[in-house]
Amino acid sequence: MKNGNKKIAKEETIFIGIDLHKKRWHVTIRTTDVELFCSSIPGAWASLEKQLLKYREHPIYAVYEAGYFGFWLHDYLINFGADCVVTPPSLIPLEYGNKVKTDKRDSRKLALLLAKGMLKRVHVPTEKERYHRQVVRRRRQLVNDRVRTQGRIKAELQLYGIDLPNPSGKWTQIYLENLSRIRFKDRWMQKSFSHLLEQYRFLDTQIAQQTALIKELSETPRYKEKVKILSTIPGVGILVAMELLLELQDVRRFQKADQLAAYVGLTPSQYSSADKVRMGRITCIGKKALRAMLIQASWQLIRKDGVMREKYDKIKVRAGGKRAIVAVARTLLIRMRRLLLDNVPYVPGVISSI
C-alpha cells in the first residue's frame, strides 16, 4: 500500500492516535517506524472511517483518551474491525521539560506510545452496563442540583437578613411550606423566590422518581441476588448496593482486593526514599462518589458491628477519626468483593476477608 511517497507492507500494523474535540479531531496514523498521516479532520465517525478504509487490509490499533466522549467511538472502531484502547489521561507517560502542548503533538504522542505498547487501558463497560450506570449517576446529579438549590435559598435569605426557620431542621414538606410563608417587600422578588422554592420541589420529586427507578432496576434478574447479598451488610441499602454494582460492573475483573481498593481510591499514597518509608493520605484516584458512599455506609456499620467498631477505635487513637473511617470503608469494600465472589451473606464480627 502507498500513502504519498511512503510504501508499507501488507503485514505492517497500523497505529492510530486520535485527539478528540467537539468540532475537530486530530488524527495521526503510523506504523512502528513511519508516520503516514497527521492532520485535523471533522469531528465525526464518517471522516475517521474514510481514513481507516485506506488501511482496511492491515491490523489496526487505535487509541483515544477517556473523557466526556464516552465509549461510543470505541464501539464504532471495534465494529469496524480495529482494536481500540481507551486510555486514562492521568496514566499517559509525561515528557518532563516539554512546555509545548498542541492537538497535533497529542495525537502523535498517542500513536507513538501505542506503537511502543506503553499505554494502559480503562475497562470498557458493555452498552447495557453503561445505560444502567447512567441511571444511578442521574440520581446523583439530581441530588447535587438539589443541594445547590438549597444553598441558593439560604444565601438569598441571608442576603436580606432573614433567618431560616429551624436552620438545622430537615427540609420536609412542612419546612418548605414555612419557607413559602416568608414575605419580601417587593412583589418581583417574592415571585423570584417562589420560583426558587418550586425548583427545589421539582428536584425533590425527580429524585424520588429516580430512586424508584433504581429500586425497580434492582429487582431485575441481573441484579436481584447481588443486591440481596450486599443488603445483608449493616448500613448498606439498595442505593449503595446498586451504586457499587453499576460503577464496578463485574468484581471478578479485579484479581486482587488491593486492585479494587486502588481503583476506588482507598489506597494510601507512599513516599519512600532509601530506608525511609512514609505513608500518606489516600490517593483519591477513581470513583469519588462511590468512595463517599462507602464512607457514609461505614459510619452505620461501626454502630452495628462490634469488630468494625473496635477497628475504628484502634486506628482513631493513633491516626484520628477521618483516617479511621476511611480504613473501615476500605475493609468494607474488600468484604463486599468477597461476598459477591463467594455468593454468601455478610457475617458480623469478621475483620477482614480477602
One Martini backbone bead per residue (centre of mass of N, CA, C, O) as a GRO file, in nm:
protein
  354
    1MET     BB    1   0.100   0.033   0.016
    2LYS     BB    2   0.019   0.385  -0.048
    3ASN     BB    3   0.144   0.706   0.103
    4GLY     BB    4   0.240   0.884  -0.109
    5ASN     BB    5   0.589   0.800  -0.058
    6LYS     BB    6   0.470   0.565   0.131
    7LYS     BB    7   0.553   0.233   0.194
    8ILE     BB    8   0.360  -0.063   0.287
    9ALA     BB    9   0.317  -0.351   0.417
   10LYS     BB   10   0.061  -0.573   0.472
   11GLU     BB   11   0.179  -0.670   0.767
   12GLU     BB   12   0.146  -0.404   0.878
   13THR     BB   13   0.090  -0.209   1.154
   14ILE     BB   14  -0.166   0.010   1.267
   15PHE     BB   15  -0.144   0.337   1.425
   16ILE     BB   16  -0.390   0.535   1.617
   17GLY     BB   17  -0.417   0.880   1.701
   18ILE     BB   18  -0.678   1.048   1.901
   19ASP     BB   19  -0.781   1.388   1.924
   20LEU     BB   20  -1.053   1.505   2.100
   21HIS     BB   21  -1.324   1.710   1.979
   22LYS     BB   22  -1.611   1.851   1.897
   23LYS     BB   23  -1.524   1.950   1.586
   24ARG     BB   24  -1.222   1.835   1.605
   25TRP     BB   25  -0.981   1.596   1.485
   26HIS     BB   26  -0.667   1.454   1.566
   27VAL     BB   27  -0.474   1.253   1.334
   28THR     BB   28  -0.255   0.964   1.370
   29ILE     BB   29  -0.071   0.767   1.130
   30ARG     BB   30   0.112   0.453   1.188
   31THR     BB   31   0.381   0.279   1.228
   32THR     BB   32   0.646   0.185   1.397
   33ASP     BB   33   0.839   0.392   1.194
   34VAL     BB   34   0.599   0.538   1.025
   35GLU     BB   35   0.450   0.827   0.912
   36LEU     BB   36   0.135   0.875   0.724
   37PHE     BB   37  -0.056   1.062   0.917
   38CYS     BB   38  -0.126   1.428   0.992
   39SER     BB   39  -0.446   1.553   1.093
   40SER     BB   40  -0.732   1.736   1.056
   41ILE     BB   41  -1.074   1.650   1.130
   42PRO     BB   42  -1.381   1.599   1.139
   43GLY     BB   43  -1.607   1.537   1.417
   44ALA     BB   44  -1.649   1.227   1.274
   45TRP     BB   45  -1.686   0.906   1.176
   46ALA     BB   46  -1.677   0.938   0.865
   47SER     BB   47  -1.391   1.068   0.857
   48LEU     BB   48  -1.239   0.832   0.991
   49GLU     BB   49  -1.329   0.601   0.805
   50LYS     BB   50  -1.193   0.709   0.550
   51GLN     BB   51  -0.905   0.650   0.663
   52LEU     BB   52  -0.935   0.346   0.739
   53LEU     BB   53  -0.994   0.227   0.449
   54LYS     BB   54  -0.689   0.246   0.354
   55TYR     BB   55  -0.624   0.002   0.601
   56ARG     BB   56  -0.809  -0.269   0.591
   57GLU     BB   57  -0.561  -0.488   0.543
   58HIS     BB   58  -0.481  -0.409   0.830
   59PRO     BB   59  -0.380  -0.397   1.136
   60ILE     BB   60  -0.571  -0.215   1.387
   61TYR     BB   61  -0.476   0.053   1.615
   62ALA     BB   62  -0.647   0.245   1.864
   63VAL     BB   63  -0.650   0.581   2.030
   64TYR     BB   64  -0.803   0.733   2.326
   65GLU     BB   65  -0.920   0.944   2.559
   66ALA     BB   66  -1.069   0.954   2.840
   67GLY     BB   67  -1.412   1.097   2.860
   68TYR     BB   68  -1.688   1.275   2.740
   69PHE     BB   69  -1.715   1.065   2.488
   70GLY     BB   70  -1.676   0.793   2.588
   71PHE     BB   71  -1.762   0.468   2.395
   72TRP     BB   72  -1.870   0.494   2.100
   73LEU     BB   73  -1.602   0.490   1.938
   74HIS     BB   74  -1.514   0.215   2.028
   75ASP     BB   75  -1.749   0.061   1.896
   76TYR     BB   76  -1.691   0.148   1.604
   77LEU     BB   77  -1.402   0.031   1.587
   78ILE     BB   78  -1.474  -0.262   1.651
   79ASN     BB   79  -1.680  -0.296   1.413
   80PHE     BB   80  -1.456  -0.240   1.195
   81GLY     BB   81  -1.181  -0.415   1.326
   82ALA     BB   82  -1.055  -0.271   1.554
   83ASP     BB   83  -0.833  -0.190   1.806
   84CYS     BB   84  -0.925  -0.036   2.121
   85VAL     BB   85  -0.785   0.228   2.320
   86VAL     BB   86  -0.875   0.344   2.641
   87THR     BB   87  -0.708   0.606   2.800
   88PRO     BB   88  -0.578   0.739   3.081
   89PRO     BB   89  -0.452   1.053   3.120
   90SER     BB   90  -0.296   1.009   3.405
   91LEU     BB   91  -0.116   0.749   3.257
   92ILE     BB   92   0.044   0.920   3.071
   93PRO     BB   93   0.338   0.973   2.969
   94LEU     BB   94   0.578   1.213   3.044
   95GLU     BB   95   0.742   1.520   2.929
   96TYR     BB   96   0.993   1.655   3.069
   97GLY     BB   97   1.021   2.005   2.974
   98ASN     BB   98   0.760   2.016   2.807
   99LYS     BB   99   0.577   2.327   2.705
  100VAL     BB  100   0.430   2.191   2.455
  101LYS     BB  101   0.074   2.203   2.351
  102THR     BB  102  -0.094   2.004   2.107
  103ASP     BB  103  -0.294   1.821   1.908
  104LYS     BB  104  -0.071   1.707   1.731
  105ARG     BB  105   0.111   1.603   1.960
  106ASP     BB  106  -0.097   1.422   2.097
  107SER     BB  107  -0.151   1.224   1.861
  108ARG     BB  108   0.142   1.139   1.822
  109LYS     BB  109   0.188   1.031   2.105
  110LEU     BB  110  -0.031   0.813   2.105
  111ALA     BB  111   0.073   0.650   1.861
  112LEU     BB  112   0.359   0.592   1.972
  113LEU     BB  113   0.279   0.456   2.244
  114LEU     BB  114   0.115   0.233   2.112
  115ALA     BB  115   0.349   0.107   1.946
  116LYS     BB  116   0.517   0.059   2.233
  117GLY     BB  117   0.318  -0.033   2.470
  118MET     BB  118   0.255   0.236   2.696
  119LEU     BB  119  -0.055   0.183   2.737
  120LYS     BB  120  -0.345   0.204   2.916
  121ARG     BB  121  -0.649   0.057   3.010
  122VAL     BB  122  -0.977   0.081   3.025
  123HIS     BB  123  -1.272  -0.017   3.126
  124VAL     BB  124  -1.531  -0.142   2.909
  125PRO     BB  125  -1.843  -0.124   2.907
  126THR     BB  126  -2.125  -0.216   2.829
  127GLU     BB  127  -2.401  -0.084   2.703
  128LYS     BB  128  -2.590  -0.170   2.935
  129GLU     BB  129  -2.408  -0.074   3.168
  130ARG     BB  130  -2.417   0.224   3.086
  131TYR     BB  131  -2.718   0.269   3.114
  132HIS     BB  132  -2.746   0.180   3.414
  133ARG     BB  133  -2.535   0.375   3.534
  134GLN     BB  134  -2.691   0.639   3.456
  135VAL     BB  135  -2.915   0.611   3.666
  136VAL     BB  136  -2.736   0.669   3.922
  137ARG     BB  137  -2.608   0.932   3.814
  138ARG     BB  138  -2.867   1.096   3.788
  139ARG     BB  139  -2.933   1.105   4.087
  140ARG     BB  140  -2.674   1.248   4.173
  141GLN     BB  141  -2.726   1.506   4.010
  142LEU     BB  142  -2.992   1.582   4.152
  143VAL     BB  143  -2.875   1.608   4.436
  144ASN     BB  144  -2.674   1.835   4.366
  145ASP     BB  145  -2.890   2.035   4.268
  146ARG     BB  146  -3.039   2.052   4.540
  147VAL     BB  147  -2.804   2.161   4.707
  148ARG     BB  148  -2.769   2.421   4.542
  149THR     BB  149  -3.057   2.529   4.586
  150GLN     BB  150  -3.040   2.540   4.891
  151GLY     BB  151  -2.806   2.747   4.895
  152ARG     BB  152  -2.962   2.975   4.750
  153ILE     BB  153  -3.182   3.012   4.960
  154LYS     BB  154  -2.998   3.084   5.197
  155ALA     BB  155  -2.850   3.324   5.059
  156GLU     BB  156  -3.103   3.499   5.006
  157LEU     BB  157  -3.187   3.533   5.302
  158GLN     BB  158  -2.918   3.650   5.405
  159LEU     BB  159  -2.914   3.906   5.221
  160TYR     BB  160  -3.200   4.002   5.390
  161GLY     BB  161  -3.197   3.908   5.699
  162ILE     BB  162  -3.319   3.609   5.699
  163ASP     BB  163  -3.422   3.362   5.896
  164LEU     BB  164  -3.420   3.041   5.942
  165PRO     BB  165  -3.631   2.792   6.006
  166ASN     BB  166  -3.471   2.579   6.154
  167PRO     BB  167  -3.163   2.529   6.028
  168SER     BB  168  -3.128   2.202   6.120
  169GLY     BB  169  -3.357   2.111   5.964
  170LYS     BB  170  -3.555   1.939   5.770
  171TRP     BB  171  -3.667   1.937   5.423
  172THR     BB  172  -3.973   1.939   5.437
  173GLN     BB  173  -4.288   2.019   5.354
  174ILE     BB  174  -4.329   2.197   5.603
  175TYR     BB  175  -4.073   2.363   5.567
  176LEU     BB  176  -4.152   2.476   5.284
  177GLU     BB  177  -4.407   2.619   5.381
  178ASN     BB  178  -4.257   2.816   5.566
  179LEU     BB  179  -4.093   2.948   5.336
  180SER     BB  180  -4.350   3.045   5.169
  181ARG     BB  181  -4.427   3.266   5.406
  182ILE     BB  182  -4.223   3.444   5.314
  183ARG     BB  183  -4.179   3.806   5.301
  184PHE     BB  184  -4.151   4.056   5.066
  185LYS     BB  185  -4.164   4.394   4.964
  186ASP     BB  186  -4.128   4.270   4.676
  187ARG     BB  187  -4.300   4.112   4.420
  188TRP     BB  188  -4.064   4.021   4.238
  189MET     BB  189  -3.906   3.878   4.460
  190GLN     BB  190  -4.130   3.684   4.543
  191LYS     BB  191  -4.145   3.530   4.274
  192SER     BB  192  -3.850   3.443   4.261
  193PHE     BB  193  -3.857   3.275   4.525
  194SER     BB  194  -4.083   3.082   4.437
  195HIS     BB  195  -3.920   2.953   4.204
  196LEU     BB  196  -3.702   2.831   4.387
  197LEU     BB  197  -3.895   2.642   4.543
  198GLU     BB  198  -3.999   2.491   4.292
  199GLN     BB  199  -3.727   2.372   4.215
  200TYR     BB  200  -3.692   2.202   4.468
  201ARG     BB  201  -3.950   2.032   4.438
  202PHE     BB  202  -3.881   1.913   4.164
  203LEU     BB  203  -3.619   1.766   4.254
  204ASP     BB  204  -3.754   1.593   4.468
  205THR     BB  205  -3.931   1.437   4.267
  206GLN     BB  206  -3.705   1.330   4.082
  207ILE     BB  207  -3.557   1.165   4.299
  208ALA     BB  208  -3.792   0.976   4.368
  209GLN     BB  209  -3.818   0.859   4.080
  210GLN     BB  210  -3.522   0.757   4.054
  211THR     BB  211  -3.529   0.570   4.298
  212ALA     BB  212  -3.755   0.387   4.190
  213LEU     BB  213  -3.593   0.298   3.939
  214ILE     BB  214  -3.362   0.158   4.091
  215LYS     BB  215  -3.540  -0.046   4.242
  216GLU     BB  216  -3.650  -0.178   3.986
  217LEU     BB  217  -3.370  -0.264   3.875
  218SER     BB  218  -3.293  -0.445   4.131
  219GLU     BB  219  -3.528  -0.669   4.044
  220THR     BB  220  -3.365  -0.779   3.839
  221PRO     BB  221  -3.184  -1.059   3.756
  222ARG     BB  222  -2.902  -0.910   3.734
  223TYR     BB  223  -2.931  -0.790   4.065
  224LYS     BB  224  -3.096  -0.922   4.294
  225GLU     BB  225  -2.889  -1.114   4.445
  226LYS     BB  226  -2.666  -0.903   4.496
  227VAL     BB  227  -2.837  -0.707   4.662
  228LYS     BB  228  -2.913  -0.910   4.882
  229ILE     BB  229  -2.625  -0.953   4.986
  230LEU     BB  230  -2.542  -0.651   5.045
  231SER     BB  231  -2.797  -0.595   5.243
  232THR     BB  232  -2.664  -0.756   5.494
  233ILE     BB  233  -2.522  -0.497   5.542
  234PRO     BB  234  -2.472  -0.266   5.757
  235GLY     BB  235  -2.567   0.036   5.581
  236VAL     BB  236  -2.676  -0.133   5.328
  237GLY     BB  237  -2.854  -0.058   5.051
  238ILE     BB  238  -2.978  -0.027   4.743
  239LEU     BB  239  -2.811   0.222   4.655
  240VAL     BB  240  -2.530   0.119   4.733
  241ALA     BB  241  -2.539  -0.147   4.578
  242MET     BB  242  -2.590  -0.022   4.293
  243GLU     BB  243  -2.345   0.158   4.284
  244LEU     BB  244  -2.138  -0.069   4.297
  245LEU     BB  245  -2.234  -0.248   4.056
  246LEU     BB  246  -2.234  -0.011   3.830
  247GLU     BB  247  -1.931   0.090   3.872
  248LEU     BB  248  -1.785  -0.212   3.865
  249GLN     BB  249  -1.957  -0.446   3.783
  250ASP     BB  250  -1.719  -0.687   3.768
  251VAL     BB  251  -1.523  -0.807   4.032
  252ARG     BB  252  -1.350  -1.027   3.873
  253ARG     BB  253  -1.147  -0.814   3.738
  254PHE     BB  254  -1.030  -0.828   4.031
  255GLN     BB  255  -0.777  -1.024   4.146
  256LYS     BB  256  -0.740  -0.810   4.376
  257ALA     BB  257  -0.818  -0.617   4.643
  258ASP     BB  258  -0.611  -0.386   4.591
  259GLN     BB  259  -0.720  -0.311   4.310
  260LEU     BB  260  -0.994  -0.211   4.406
  261ALA     BB  261  -0.897   0.005   4.608
  262ALA     BB  262  -0.743   0.169   4.391
  263TYR     BB  263  -0.987   0.227   4.202
  264VAL     BB  264  -1.144   0.392   4.439
  265GLY     BB  265  -0.916   0.539   4.637
  266LEU     BB  266  -0.823   0.338   4.914
  267THR     BB  267  -0.512   0.412   4.887
  268PRO     BB  268  -0.218   0.480   5.008
  269SER     BB  269   0.022   0.686   4.990
  270GLN     BB  270   0.382   0.697   4.885
  271TYR     BB  271   0.704   0.796   5.048
  272SER     BB  272   1.019   0.685   4.923
  273SER     BB  273   1.365   0.669   5.063
  274ALA     BB  274   1.551   0.435   5.095
  275ASP     BB  275   1.484   0.374   5.446
  276LYS     BB  276   1.232   0.557   5.389
  277VAL     BB  277   0.885   0.537   5.505
  278ARG     BB  278   0.587   0.712   5.382
  279MET     BB  279   0.254   0.745   5.463
  280GLY     BB  280  -0.028   0.873   5.321
  281ARG     BB  281  -0.282   0.959   5.175
  282ILE     BB  282  -0.516   0.898   4.986
  283THR     BB  283  -0.535   0.910   4.640
  284CYS     BB  284  -0.830   0.973   4.506
  285ILE     BB  285  -0.860   0.772   4.284
  286GLY     BB  286  -1.153   0.772   4.103
  287LYS     BB  287  -1.445   0.693   4.284
  288LYS     BB  288  -1.585   0.939   4.455
  289ALA     BB  289  -1.884   0.862   4.511
  290LEU     BB  290  -1.830   0.574   4.614
  291ARG     BB  291  -1.645   0.656   4.845
  292ALA     BB  292  -1.854   0.829   4.999
  293MET     BB  293  -2.064   0.599   5.036
  294LEU     BB  294  -1.881   0.408   5.201
  295ILE     BB  295  -1.832   0.602   5.436
  296GLN     BB  296  -2.127   0.635   5.515
  297ALA     BB  297  -2.174   0.328   5.569
  298SER     BB  298  -1.952   0.299   5.793
  299TRP     BB  299  -2.099   0.454   6.018
  300GLN     BB  300  -2.318   0.234   6.045
  301LEU     BB  301  -2.141  -0.019   6.089
  302ILE     BB  302  -1.998   0.065   6.369
  303ARG     BB  303  -2.281   0.047   6.526
  304LYS     BB  304  -2.331  -0.290   6.449
  305ASP     BB  305  -2.013  -0.369   6.449
  306GLY     BB  306  -1.783  -0.446   6.683
  307VAL     BB  307  -1.523  -0.499   6.516
  308MET     BB  308  -1.532  -0.238   6.351
  309ARG     BB  309  -1.525  -0.054   6.597
  310GLU     BB  310  -1.251  -0.148   6.699
  311LYS     BB  311  -1.092  -0.060   6.451
  312TYR     BB  312  -1.163   0.238   6.466
  313ASP     BB  313  -1.057   0.300   6.756
  314LYS     BB  314  -0.762   0.214   6.709
  315ILE     BB  315  -0.697   0.421   6.477
  316LYS     BB  316  -0.791   0.686   6.612
  317VAL     BB  317  -0.567   0.715   6.826
  318ARG     BB  318  -0.321   0.746   6.597
  319ALA     BB  319  -0.497   0.901   6.329
  320GLY     BB  320  -0.792   0.944   6.353
  321GLY     BB  321  -1.118   0.952   6.238
  322LYS     BB  322  -1.084   0.978   5.928
  323ARG     BB  323  -0.885   0.742   5.884
  324ALA     BB  324  -1.057   0.527   6.021
  325ILE     BB  325  -1.307   0.534   5.825
  326VAL     BB  326  -1.144   0.468   5.571
  327ALA     BB  327  -1.048   0.190   5.667
  328VAL     BB  328  -1.333   0.073   5.689
  329ALA     BB  329  -1.412   0.119   5.392
  330ARG     BB  330  -1.199  -0.071   5.277
  331THR     BB  331  -1.297  -0.324   5.421
  332LEU     BB  332  -1.582  -0.318   5.307
  333LEU     BB  333  -1.505  -0.347   5.009
  334ILE     BB  334  -1.362  -0.622   5.041
  335ARG     BB  335  -1.606  -0.771   5.153
  336MET     BB  336  -1.790  -0.732   4.910
  337ARG     BB  337  -1.621  -0.890   4.712
  338ARG     BB  338  -1.636  -1.163   4.865
  339LEU     BB  339  -1.943  -1.197   4.866
  340LEU     BB  340  -1.973  -1.202   4.552
  341LEU     BB  341  -1.779  -1.441   4.496
  342ASP     BB  342  -1.930  -1.645   4.719
  343ASN     BB  343  -2.236  -1.598   4.764
  344VAL     BB  344  -2.264  -1.445   5.055
  345PRO     BB  345  -2.339  -1.332   5.349
  346TYR     BB  346  -2.309  -1.131   5.608
  347VAL     BB  347  -2.069  -1.141   5.889
  348PRO     BB  348  -2.038  -1.050   6.186
  349GLY     BB  349  -1.699  -1.019   6.322
  350VAL     BB  350  -1.529  -0.971   6.055
  351ILE     BB  351  -1.242  -0.801   5.964
  352SER     BB  352  -1.144  -0.999   5.720
  353SER     BB  353  -1.183  -1.074   5.346
  354ILE     BB  354  -0.994  -1.161   5.060
   0.00000   0.00000   0.00000
